[in-house]
Each structure stands twice: as C-alpha cells, then as structure tokens.
Coordinates of C-alpha atoms in Angstrom, one line a residue:
M1 CA -129.8 91.4 35.3
K2 CA -133.1 92.1 34.2
L3 CA -135.1 91.7 36.9
A4 CA -134.3 94.3 40.6
P5 CA -132.8 92.6 43.0
A6 CA -136.5 93.7 44.8
K7 CA -138.2 92.1 42.8
V8 CA -136.4 88.3 42.6
E9 CA -136.5 89.3 46.7
Q10 CA -140.4 89.3 46.1
L11 CA -140.5 86.7 43.7
A12 CA -139.1 84.7 46.2
A13 CA -141.4 85.6 49.0
A14 CA -144.3 84.5 47.0
L15 CA -142.7 81.3 46.1
V16 CA -142.2 80.1 49.2
D17 CA -145.4 81.3 51.0
H18 CA -147.3 79.6 48.2
L19 CA -144.9 76.6 48.7
A20 CA -146.0 76.7 52.6
E21 CA -149.9 76.7 51.9
V22 CA -149.9 73.7 49.6
D23 CA -150.7 70.4 51.2
G24 CA -147.5 68.0 51.6
V25 CA -144.7 70.3 51.7
M26 CA -142.7 70.7 54.6
F27 CA -139.7 73.1 55.0
R28 CA -136.6 72.1 57.1
G29 CA -136.1 75.2 58.0
D30 CA -137.3 78.6 58.3
D31 CA -139.0 80.9 56.0
S32 CA -136.4 83.1 56.2
Q33 CA -133.8 80.9 55.0
L34 CA -135.9 79.2 52.0
R35 CA -136.7 82.6 51.3
L36 CA -132.6 83.5 51.3
A37 CA -131.9 80.2 49.2
V38 CA -134.8 80.6 46.4
Q39 CA -133.5 84.2 46.0
Q40 CA -130.1 82.9 45.4
I41 CA -131.4 79.9 42.8
M42 CA -132.9 82.8 41.0
T43 CA -130.5 85.2 40.7
D44 CA -127.9 83.0 39.8
E45 CA -130.6 81.8 37.0
L46 CA -130.9 85.1 36.1
M47 CA -127.1 85.7 35.4
V48 CA -126.7 82.7 33.0
E49 CA -128.1 84.9 30.2
E50 CA -126.3 87.7 30.9
L51 CA -122.3 86.4 31.4
L52 CA -123.5 84.2 28.5
D53 CA -124.1 87.8 26.7
A54 CA -120.9 88.9 28.1
E55 CA -118.9 86.0 26.7
I56 CA -120.1 86.4 23.0
H57 CA -118.6 90.4 23.6
K58 CA -115.6 89.1 23.7
M59 CA -115.3 86.4 21.2
L60 CA -116.5 88.9 18.5
Q61 CA -113.9 91.4 19.7
A62 CA -111.7 89.0 17.0
Y63 CA -114.2 90.2 14.6
K64 CA -114.1 93.6 15.2
Y65 CA -112.5 95.3 11.6
E66 CA -114.6 93.2 9.6
I67 CA -118.4 94.5 11.9
T68 CA -116.0 98.5 12.1
M69 CA -116.0 98.0 7.7
G70 CA -119.3 96.0 7.3
R71 CA -118.2 93.4 6.2
L72 CA -120.5 91.2 8.7
S73 CA -123.5 92.6 11.1
Y74 CA -122.8 92.8 14.7
D75 CA -126.5 91.8 15.7
D76 CA -126.9 88.7 13.1
L77 CA -123.3 87.4 14.4
F78 CA -124.5 87.9 17.9
K79 CA -127.6 86.1 17.5
K80 CA -126.5 82.8 15.6
T81 CA -123.6 82.7 18.0
K82 CA -125.9 82.9 21.0
Q83 CA -128.3 80.2 19.4
R84 CA -125.6 78.0 19.1
L85 CA -123.6 78.3 22.6
V86 CA -127.7 78.1 23.7
R87 CA -128.1 74.8 21.9
E88 CA -124.6 73.3 22.3
R89 CA -124.4 74.2 26.3
R90 CA -128.3 73.2 26.4
L91 CA -129.1 76.2 28.2
V92 CA -132.6 77.3 29.5
L93 CA -133.1 81.1 29.1

C-alpha cells in the first residue's frame, strides 16, 4: 500500500473530525466506529491499484521469454496493460 497504516488512520480521523464540524452532518454511530469504517474504506480503495499491479505482473509472466530476449519491453507492456485494464474496468486510481 502506498500509504502507511498509521497515515491512513490519521487521514480517516481527520476526515471524521472535519465532517463532525459541518452543519447538517449527523452521525448515527460513535466517532470510533466511523473512523474504523472510513479507515477500512480507504484501505480497500488503496489496495485496488496494488491488486491490479499484481494481476498484471502475473499476466506478463506469459511473455517472460520475449522480455528476457529483449524482444519486448516489460515496462511498456506493463503500462499498456494497466491502461487497458483501468479503462475496461472503469477504475479510478
């Protein structure tokens, strides 16, 4: 994950604190429950790109020979594959 768990926890707490100050926003649970829920949502969203990268690495193993022989560029294949999958799956990274 690109952010440390402590940083995600800090951002989740800041978001909940900010929302608590906004007029018209009411919480149905206590702050600690809401912070944990926000933290989990943020972690899940941050993991989307990591899981996608792992999937692409696995897919490109089929081209390992061509890549090692210099026929194909791993970086180029990775970027193009990632762009295609993001577009097809309509992901927001």
